[in-house]
Amino acid sequence: GRGRDGVGADPLAADPSIRKKAIAKKERLRNAAKKARCEQVPNGLPEGQTLASKWVILDLGLRPAPGSYSLEPSAWRLSIVLPGGACATLTMADVQELGISTYADRQWHCVTGWSATGLSYDGVPLSRVLAHPKVLAAAGSEMPHWTWLLQRSADGYSVPVLLEDAMADDALLALGFDGEPITMEHGGPRLVLPALYGWKSAKWMVEIELLEGYQAGFWEIFGCHARGRHGFNERFSEGLSSASARAWAWMGAATGSTRTVGGYGVWLWVISKVSNVFGLVVHRFTSVLASRPGRRGA
């Protein structure tokens, strides 16, 4: 019946199908609001991260020596070195024939504190690259046992990745970014490892060596974490010396304060320049040590 004011009974109570649709609509709106909150800063980002507006260009301030690296598809090469010394060299065509797919809505988290979201890469699962027929042929009867891989770059950089992270379903060798080949500034074809901080992806990569055990890379020697998972805030080694801890803490505080004083743009500029200068100084220092008689480089 109708009420004295002419208003009918609640249709949600009278018709279960209408009630069900209304509940579903509220759930969609609730999920959309939750997604929007996760896209805001700092919600939805790993601990200690701030959202950047783009995939920031960051490296040691060095570039590969002329002739040591090329982005030309006909000249680009990637060596896969197996335990025992056997080696397979892959061309761009070798990688492309494995099947290139687009991986959209990816995130990139840098240990310096910035994160980029909504990124799109074109590439091949790393597990498929490491199982390329050329690699299997170099291995012989069976693939040798390995637990870590070490990336080496044309500029002298190196970085290790645990087998579990390298063989994850979302780990890939990316050839493209936003529908275009990855530029020289962004490091050319490189690994995209969504579970790890960005330093675990080497720019200008020329070699992947599969290792039976752990070998520290460029930043790991100076206290960065062996594994580097951003979900666990694995920035620094648990055995970091007090001096190294103070140095990293000071650099983090110094760059972080610039965001408060100068804003977002100044903060990103300082992070980029400080990382370039610090990386260049460390690289020169390690090069001098490696050249001394009786000293072995990392």
mmCIF file of C-alpha atoms in Angstrom:
data_model
loop_
_atom_site.group_PDB
_atom_site.id
_atom_site.type_symbol
_atom_site.label_atom_id
_atom_site.label_comp_id
_atom_site.label_asym_id
_atom_site.label_seq_id
_atom_site.Cartn_x
_atom_site.Cartn_y
_atom_site.Cartn_z
ATOM 1 C CA GLY A 1 0.000 0.000 0.000
ATOM 2 C CA ARG A 2 0.929 3.624 -0.076
ATOM 3 C CA GLY A 3 1.628 5.840 2.888
ATOM 4 C CA ARG A 4 -0.446 8.874 3.833
ATOM 5 C CA ASP A 5 2.109 11.169 2.158
ATOM 6 C CA GLY A 6 1.791 9.308 -1.136
ATOM 7 C CA VAL A 7 5.266 7.730 -0.971
ATOM 8 C CA GLY A 8 5.395 4.002 -1.784
ATOM 9 C CA ALA A 9 7.124 1.262 0.200
ATOM 10 C CA ASP A 10 10.915 0.915 0.056
ATOM 11 C CA PRO A 11 11.635 -0.812 -3.295
ATOM 12 C CA LEU A 12 14.882 -2.300 -1.878
ATOM 13 C CA ALA A 13 12.860 -4.201 0.707
ATOM 14 C CA ALA A 14 10.113 -5.194 -1.727
ATOM 15 C CA ASP A 15 12.334 -6.419 -4.596
ATOM 16 C CA PRO A 16 15.404 -8.575 -3.702
ATOM 17 C CA SER A 17 16.905 -8.163 -7.200
ATOM 18 C CA ILE A 18 16.924 -4.362 -6.841
ATOM 19 C CA ARG A 19 18.498 -4.675 -3.408
ATOM 20 C CA LYS A 20 21.188 -6.961 -4.819
ATOM 21 C CA LYS A 21 22.010 -4.480 -7.591
ATOM 22 C CA ALA A 22 22.211 -1.630 -5.086
ATOM 23 C CA ILE A 23 24.616 -3.583 -2.879
ATOM 24 C CA ALA A 24 26.765 -4.427 -5.902
ATOM 25 C CA LYS A 25 26.865 -0.751 -6.923
ATOM 26 C CA LYS A 26 27.948 0.298 -3.428
ATOM 27 C CA GLU A 27 30.685 -2.346 -3.535
ATOM 28 C CA ARG A 28 31.959 -1.033 -6.878
ATOM 29 C CA LEU A 29 32.021 2.518 -5.533
ATOM 30 C CA ARG A 30 33.811 1.340 -2.388
ATOM 31 C CA ASN A 31 36.456 -0.498 -4.439
ATOM 32 C CA ALA A 32 36.931 2.508 -6.726
ATOM 33 C CA ALA A 33 37.442 4.778 -3.710
ATOM 34 C CA LYS A 34 39.924 2.307 -2.236
ATOM 35 C CA LYS A 35 41.871 2.226 -5.509
ATOM 36 C CA ALA A 36 41.945 6.024 -5.637
ATOM 37 C CA ARG A 37 43.301 6.177 -2.082
ATOM 38 C CA CYS A 38 46.044 3.668 -2.968
ATOM 39 C CA GLU A 39 47.147 5.893 -5.835
ATOM 40 C CA GLN A 40 47.692 8.834 -3.509
ATOM 41 C CA VAL A 41 50.940 9.562 -1.713
ATOM 42 C CA PRO A 42 52.091 7.738 0.344
ATOM 43 C CA ASN A 43 49.221 5.200 0.432
ATOM 44 C CA GLY A 44 49.761 2.154 -1.739
ATOM 45 C CA LEU A 45 53.542 2.584 -1.902
ATOM 46 C CA PRO A 46 56.232 0.649 -0.030
ATOM 47 C CA GLU A 47 57.553 2.068 3.210
ATOM 48 C CA GLY A 48 59.683 5.177 2.764
ATOM 49 C CA GLN A 49 58.641 5.814 -0.861
ATOM 50 C CA THR A 50 57.274 8.974 -2.499
ATOM 51 C CA LEU A 51 55.394 9.000 -5.800
ATOM 52 C CA ALA A 52 57.267 10.502 -8.758
ATOM 53 C CA SER A 53 55.562 11.687 -11.928
ATOM 54 C CA LYS A 54 57.761 9.628 -14.250
ATOM 55 C CA TRP A 55 60.378 6.889 -14.539
ATOM 56 C CA VAL A 56 63.360 8.908 -13.301
ATOM 57 C CA ILE A 57 66.718 8.649 -15.091
ATOM 58 C CA LEU A 58 69.246 7.638 -12.432
ATOM 59 C CA ASP A 59 72.680 6.030 -12.678
ATOM 60 C CA LEU A 60 76.315 6.324 -11.577
ATOM 61 C CA GLY A 61 76.953 9.402 -13.689
ATOM 62 C CA LEU A 62 78.925 7.313 -16.182
ATOM 63 C CA ARG A 63 78.228 6.142 -19.721
ATOM 64 C CA PRO A 64 79.586 3.128 -21.600
ATOM 65 C CA ALA A 65 82.842 3.780 -23.437
ATOM 66 C CA PRO A 66 82.448 4.339 -27.191
ATOM 67 C CA GLY A 67 82.149 1.002 -28.971
ATOM 68 C CA SER A 68 81.410 -0.975 -25.795
ATOM 69 C CA TYR A 69 77.627 -0.863 -26.109
ATOM 70 C CA SER A 70 75.106 -0.356 -28.895
ATOM 71 C CA LEU A 71 71.331 -0.095 -29.068
ATOM 72 C CA GLU A 72 71.281 -0.917 -32.770
ATOM 73 C CA PRO A 73 69.232 -4.134 -33.077
ATOM 74 C CA SER A 74 71.844 -5.660 -35.375
ATOM 75 C CA ALA A 75 74.705 -4.894 -32.962
ATOM 76 C CA TRP A 76 73.154 -5.417 -29.498
ATOM 77 C CA ARG A 77 74.397 -8.542 -27.705
ATOM 78 C CA LEU A 78 73.762 -10.228 -24.352
ATOM 79 C CA SER A 79 76.090 -12.953 -23.084
ATOM 80 C CA ILE A 80 74.744 -15.664 -20.771
ATOM 81 C CA VAL A 81 77.620 -17.245 -18.827
ATOM 82 C CA LEU A 82 76.939 -20.575 -17.136
ATOM 83 C CA PRO A 83 78.636 -22.158 -14.119
ATOM 84 C CA GLY A 84 81.760 -23.807 -15.451
ATOM 85 C CA GLY A 85 82.398 -21.087 -18.042
ATOM 86 C CA ALA A 86 80.213 -22.109 -20.996
ATOM 87 C CA CYS A 87 78.691 -19.081 -22.704
ATOM 88 C CA ALA A 88 75.870 -18.296 -25.110
ATOM 89 C CA THR A 89 75.503 -14.947 -26.876
ATOM 90 C CA LEU A 90 72.015 -13.742 -27.709
ATOM 91 C CA THR A 91 71.146 -11.165 -30.346
ATOM 92 C CA MET A 92 68.142 -8.875 -30.358
ATOM 93 C CA ALA A 93 66.493 -11.202 -32.889
ATOM 94 C CA ASP A 94 67.091 -14.185 -30.585
ATOM 95 C CA VAL A 95 65.171 -12.437 -27.802
ATOM 96 C CA GLN A 96 62.397 -11.173 -30.059
ATOM 97 C CA GLU A 97 61.714 -14.628 -31.478
ATOM 98 C CA LEU A 98 60.734 -15.757 -27.971
ATOM 99 C CA GLY A 99 57.656 -13.544 -28.265
ATOM 100 C CA ILE A 100 57.374 -9.944 -27.072
ATOM 101 C CA SER A 101 54.447 -9.067 -24.804
ATOM 102 C CA THR A 102 53.309 -5.803 -23.221
ATOM 103 C CA TYR A 103 53.321 -5.624 -19.428
ATOM 104 C CA ALA A 104 51.182 -2.654 -18.391
ATOM 105 C CA ASP A 105 50.538 -0.912 -15.080
ATOM 106 C CA ARG A 106 53.969 -1.757 -13.634
ATOM 107 C CA GLN A 107 55.678 0.003 -10.735
ATOM 108 C CA TRP A 108 59.298 0.973 -10.192
ATOM 109 C CA HIS A 109 60.648 1.620 -6.704
ATOM 110 C CA CYS A 110 64.070 3.227 -6.263
ATOM 111 C CA VAL A 111 66.020 2.732 -3.038
ATOM 112 C CA THR A 112 66.622 6.511 -2.977
ATOM 113 C CA GLY A 113 62.924 6.959 -2.150
ATOM 114 C CA TRP A 114 60.991 7.676 -5.352
ATOM 115 C CA SER A 115 58.429 5.399 -6.977
ATOM 116 C CA ALA A 116 56.848 5.508 -10.433
ATOM 117 C CA THR A 117 53.536 3.788 -11.192
ATOM 118 C CA GLY A 118 51.485 3.012 -14.288
ATOM 119 C CA LEU A 119 54.555 2.089 -16.363
ATOM 120 C CA SER A 120 54.343 -0.095 -19.467
ATOM 121 C CA TYR A 121 57.135 -2.367 -20.699
ATOM 122 C CA ASP A 122 57.503 -4.603 -23.748
ATOM 123 C CA GLY A 123 59.588 -7.690 -23.141
ATOM 124 C CA VAL A 124 60.054 -11.401 -22.551
ATOM 125 C CA PRO A 125 59.943 -13.352 -19.275
ATOM 126 C CA LEU A 126 63.502 -13.728 -17.997
ATOM 127 C CA SER A 127 62.903 -17.424 -17.368
ATOM 128 C CA ARG A 128 62.237 -17.853 -21.089
ATOM 129 C CA VAL A 129 65.425 -15.945 -22.001
ATOM 130 C CA LEU A 130 67.526 -18.185 -19.748
ATOM 131 C CA ALA A 131 65.971 -21.234 -21.399
ATOM 132 C CA HIS A 132 66.741 -20.049 -24.947
ATOM 133 C CA PRO A 133 67.884 -22.909 -27.231
ATOM 134 C CA LYS A 134 71.323 -21.276 -27.509
ATOM 135 C CA VAL A 135 71.694 -21.302 -23.714
ATOM 136 C CA LEU A 136 70.539 -24.916 -23.461
ATOM 137 C CA ALA A 137 72.936 -25.905 -26.234
ATOM 138 C CA ALA A 138 75.829 -24.248 -24.377
ATOM 139 C CA ALA A 139 74.821 -26.086 -21.203
ATOM 140 C CA GLY A 140 75.073 -29.469 -22.893
ATOM 141 C CA SER A 141 73.141 -32.408 -21.498
ATOM 142 C CA GLU A 142 71.479 -30.483 -18.652
ATOM 143 C CA MET A 143 71.321 -26.983 -17.197
ATOM 144 C CA PRO A 144 73.885 -26.606 -14.397
ATOM 145 C CA HIS A 145 72.798 -25.737 -10.855
ATOM 146 C CA TRP A 146 72.774 -22.037 -9.965
ATOM 147 C CA THR A 147 71.388 -19.943 -7.106
ATOM 148 C CA TRP A 148 72.206 -16.347 -8.082
ATOM 149 C CA LEU A 149 72.726 -14.408 -11.290
ATOM 150 C CA LEU A 150 75.055 -11.448 -11.694
ATOM 151 C CA GLN A 151 74.356 -8.704 -14.216
ATOM 152 C CA ARG A 152 77.336 -6.892 -15.680
ATOM 153 C CA SER A 153 77.157 -3.588 -17.525
ATOM 154 C CA ALA A 154 79.241 -1.836 -20.157
ATOM 155 C CA ASP A 155 80.029 0.936 -17.626
ATOM 156 C CA GLY A 156 81.494 -1.491 -15.059
ATOM 157 C CA TYR A 157 78.387 -1.807 -12.884
ATOM 158 C CA SER A 158 77.370 -5.211 -11.513
ATOM 159 C CA VAL A 159 74.450 -6.425 -9.401
ATOM 160 C CA PRO A 160 73.286 -9.842 -8.130
ATOM 161 C CA VAL A 161 69.733 -11.252 -8.133
ATOM 162 C CA LEU A 162 68.532 -14.345 -6.277
ATOM 163 C CA LEU A 163 67.259 -17.237 -8.443
ATOM 164 C CA GLU A 164 63.783 -17.017 -6.872
ATOM 165 C CA ASP A 165 63.437 -13.363 -7.907
ATOM 166 C CA ALA A 166 64.980 -13.869 -11.345
ATOM 167 C CA MET A 167 62.642 -16.757 -12.193
ATOM 168 C CA ALA A 168 59.474 -15.098 -10.857
ATOM 169 C CA ASP A 169 56.545 -14.980 -13.269
ATOM 170 C CA ASP A 170 56.658 -11.173 -13.495
ATOM 171 C CA ALA A 171 60.453 -10.852 -13.961
ATOM 172 C CA LEU A 172 61.312 -9.926 -17.538
ATOM 173 C CA LEU A 173 63.916 -8.690 -19.947
ATOM 174 C CA ALA A 174 62.377 -5.460 -21.227
ATOM 175 C CA LEU A 175 63.213 -4.163 -24.685
ATOM 176 C CA GLY A 176 60.650 -1.370 -24.790
ATOM 177 C CA PHE A 177 59.096 1.285 -22.564
ATOM 178 C CA ASP A 178 55.828 3.089 -23.342
ATOM 179 C CA GLY A 179 55.704 1.531 -26.789
ATOM 180 C CA GLU A 180 59.213 2.618 -27.833
ATOM 181 C CA PRO A 181 62.652 0.957 -27.516
ATOM 182 C CA ILE A 182 64.227 1.727 -24.145
ATOM 183 C CA THR A 183 66.536 4.692 -24.680
ATOM 184 C CA MET A 184 70.235 4.918 -23.901
ATOM 185 C CA GLU A 185 69.447 7.277 -20.983
ATOM 186 C CA HIS A 186 67.206 4.621 -19.442
ATOM 187 C CA GLY A 187 69.831 1.926 -19.999
ATOM 188 C CA GLY A 188 68.665 0.060 -23.103
ATOM 189 C CA PRO A 189 67.248 -3.475 -22.754
ATOM 190 C CA ARG A 190 67.275 -4.314 -19.057
ATOM 191 C CA LEU A 191 65.671 -6.493 -16.423
ATOM 192 C CA VAL A 192 62.383 -5.464 -14.846
ATOM 193 C CA LEU A 193 62.076 -7.116 -11.430
ATOM 194 C CA PRO A 194 58.849 -5.813 -9.833
ATOM 195 C CA ALA A 195 59.545 -7.248 -6.373
ATOM 196 C CA LEU A 196 62.964 -5.567 -6.091
ATOM 197 C CA TYR A 197 64.324 -2.038 -5.797
ATOM 198 C CA GLY A 198 65.492 -0.481 -9.042
ATOM 199 C CA TRP A 199 69.220 -0.775 -8.340
ATOM 200 C CA LYS A 200 68.815 -4.525 -8.953
ATOM 201 C CA SER A 201 68.324 -3.780 -12.666
ATOM 202 C CA ALA A 202 71.566 -2.979 -14.484
ATOM 203 C CA LYS A 203 71.587 -0.341 -17.204
ATOM 204 C CA TRP A 204 73.568 -1.084 -20.397
ATOM 205 C CA MET A 205 73.638 -4.765 -19.475
ATOM 206 C CA VAL A 206 75.994 -6.872 -21.591
ATOM 207 C CA GLU A 207 76.253 -10.075 -19.530
ATOM 208 C CA ILE A 208 74.296 -12.282 -17.167
ATOM 209 C CA GLU A 209 76.395 -14.807 -15.274
ATOM 210 C CA LEU A 210 74.677 -17.671 -13.476
ATOM 211 C CA LEU A 211 76.454 -18.401 -10.210
ATOM 212 C CA GLU A 212 76.485 -21.325 -7.797
ATOM 213 C CA GLY A 213 76.694 -18.911 -4.861
ATOM 214 C CA TYR A 214 76.296 -15.253 -3.908
ATOM 215 C CA GLN A 215 78.644 -12.581 -5.244
ATOM 216 C CA ALA A 216 78.286 -8.965 -4.149
ATOM 217 C CA GLY A 217 77.829 -6.334 -6.817
ATOM 218 C CA PHE A 218 78.695 -2.640 -6.969
ATOM 219 C CA TRP A 219 76.309 -1.329 -4.289
ATOM 220 C CA GLU A 220 76.225 -4.497 -2.211
ATOM 221 C CA ILE A 221 79.918 -4.031 -1.437
ATOM 222 C CA PHE A 222 79.007 -0.705 0.181
ATOM 223 C CA GLY A 223 76.232 -2.056 2.357
ATOM 224 C CA CYS A 224 73.154 -2.408 0.152
ATOM 225 C CA HIS A 225 71.037 -5.482 0.805
ATOM 226 C CA ALA A 226 71.853 -8.706 -1.032
ATOM 227 C CA ARG A 227 68.254 -9.316 -2.100
ATOM 228 C CA GLY A 228 66.642 -5.864 -2.145
ATOM 229 C CA ARG A 229 62.890 -6.541 -1.875
ATOM 230 C CA HIS A 230 60.981 -3.280 -1.439
ATOM 231 C CA GLY A 231 58.061 -5.090 0.199
ATOM 232 C CA PHE A 232 60.392 -5.979 3.088
ATOM 233 C CA ASN A 233 62.224 -2.623 3.087
ATOM 234 C CA GLU A 234 65.470 -4.470 2.273
ATOM 235 C CA ARG A 235 67.590 -1.424 1.530
ATOM 236 C CA PHE A 236 70.727 -2.205 3.517
ATOM 237 C CA SER A 237 72.564 -5.268 4.726
ATOM 238 C CA GLU A 238 71.771 -6.497 8.235
ATOM 239 C CA GLY A 239 75.514 -6.595 8.891
ATOM 240 C CA LEU A 240 76.055 -2.987 7.830
ATOM 241 C CA SER A 241 78.887 -1.329 9.748
ATOM 242 C CA SER A 242 78.082 1.677 11.913
ATOM 243 C CA ALA A 243 80.135 3.975 9.676
ATOM 244 C CA SER A 244 78.325 2.854 6.531
ATOM 245 C CA ALA A 245 74.953 3.089 8.288
ATOM 246 C CA ARG A 246 75.673 6.680 9.336
ATOM 247 C CA ALA A 247 76.778 7.602 5.806
ATOM 248 C CA TRP A 248 73.626 6.170 4.214
ATOM 249 C CA ALA A 249 71.406 7.734 6.898
ATOM 250 C CA TRP A 250 73.026 11.138 6.373
ATOM 251 C CA MET A 251 72.581 11.000 2.614
ATOM 252 C CA GLY A 252 68.960 9.930 2.980
ATOM 253 C CA ALA A 253 68.203 12.721 5.441
ATOM 254 C CA ALA A 254 70.009 15.332 3.335
ATOM 255 C CA THR A 255 68.126 14.492 0.138
ATOM 256 C CA GLY A 256 64.823 14.057 1.981
ATOM 257 C CA SER A 257 65.014 17.508 3.575
ATOM 258 C CA THR A 258 65.189 19.125 0.145
ATOM 259 C CA ARG A 259 61.606 18.011 -0.540
ATOM 260 C CA THR A 260 60.424 19.960 2.512
ATOM 261 C CA VAL A 261 62.478 23.035 1.670
ATOM 262 C CA GLY A 262 62.407 23.117 -2.116
ATOM 263 C CA GLY A 263 59.456 20.979 -3.146
ATOM 264 C CA TYR A 264 59.039 17.989 -5.409
ATOM 265 C CA GLY A 265 61.068 19.221 -8.398
ATOM 266 C CA VAL A 266 64.089 20.217 -6.303
ATOM 267 C CA TRP A 267 63.922 16.907 -4.426
ATOM 268 C CA LEU A 268 64.107 14.835 -7.627
ATOM 269 C CA TRP A 269 66.906 17.002 -9.018
ATOM 270 C CA VAL A 270 68.977 16.600 -5.823
ATOM 271 C CA ILE A 271 68.435 12.824 -5.732
ATOM 272 C CA SER A 272 69.596 12.538 -9.337
ATOM 273 C CA LYS A 273 72.693 14.706 -8.903
ATOM 274 C CA VAL A 274 73.733 13.271 -5.535
ATOM 275 C CA SER A 275 73.382 9.722 -6.852
ATOM 276 C CA ASN A 276 75.408 10.580 -9.948
ATOM 277 C CA VAL A 277 78.225 12.195 -7.962
ATOM 278 C CA PHE A 278 78.259 9.563 -5.206
ATOM 279 C CA GLY A 279 78.266 6.734 -7.726
ATOM 280 C CA LEU A 280 81.048 8.355 -9.735
ATOM 281 C CA VAL A 281 83.244 8.834 -6.645
ATOM 282 C CA VAL A 282 82.687 5.252 -5.476
ATOM 283 C CA HIS A 283 83.363 3.910 -8.968
ATOM 284 C CA ARG A 284 86.669 5.811 -9.177
ATOM 285 C CA PHE A 285 87.627 4.663 -5.688
ATOM 286 C CA THR A 286 86.974 0.998 -6.445
ATOM 287 C CA SER A 287 88.811 1.308 -9.774
ATOM 288 C CA VAL A 288 91.918 2.613 -7.982
ATOM 289 C CA LEU A 289 91.762 -0.212 -5.432
ATOM 290 C CA ALA A 290 91.350 -2.811 -8.158
ATOM 291 C CA SER A 291 94.395 -1.487 -10.034
ATOM 292 C CA ARG A 292 96.735 -1.805 -7.048
ATOM 293 C CA PRO A 293 99.084 -4.806 -7.030
ATOM 294 C CA GLY A 294 97.699 -7.652 -4.980
ATOM 295 C CA ARG A 295 94.151 -6.240 -4.917
ATOM 296 C CA ARG A 296 91.292 -7.907 -6.755
ATOM 297 C CA GLY A 297 88.405 -5.861 -8.056
ATOM 298 C CA ALA A 298 84.792 -6.720 -7.191
#
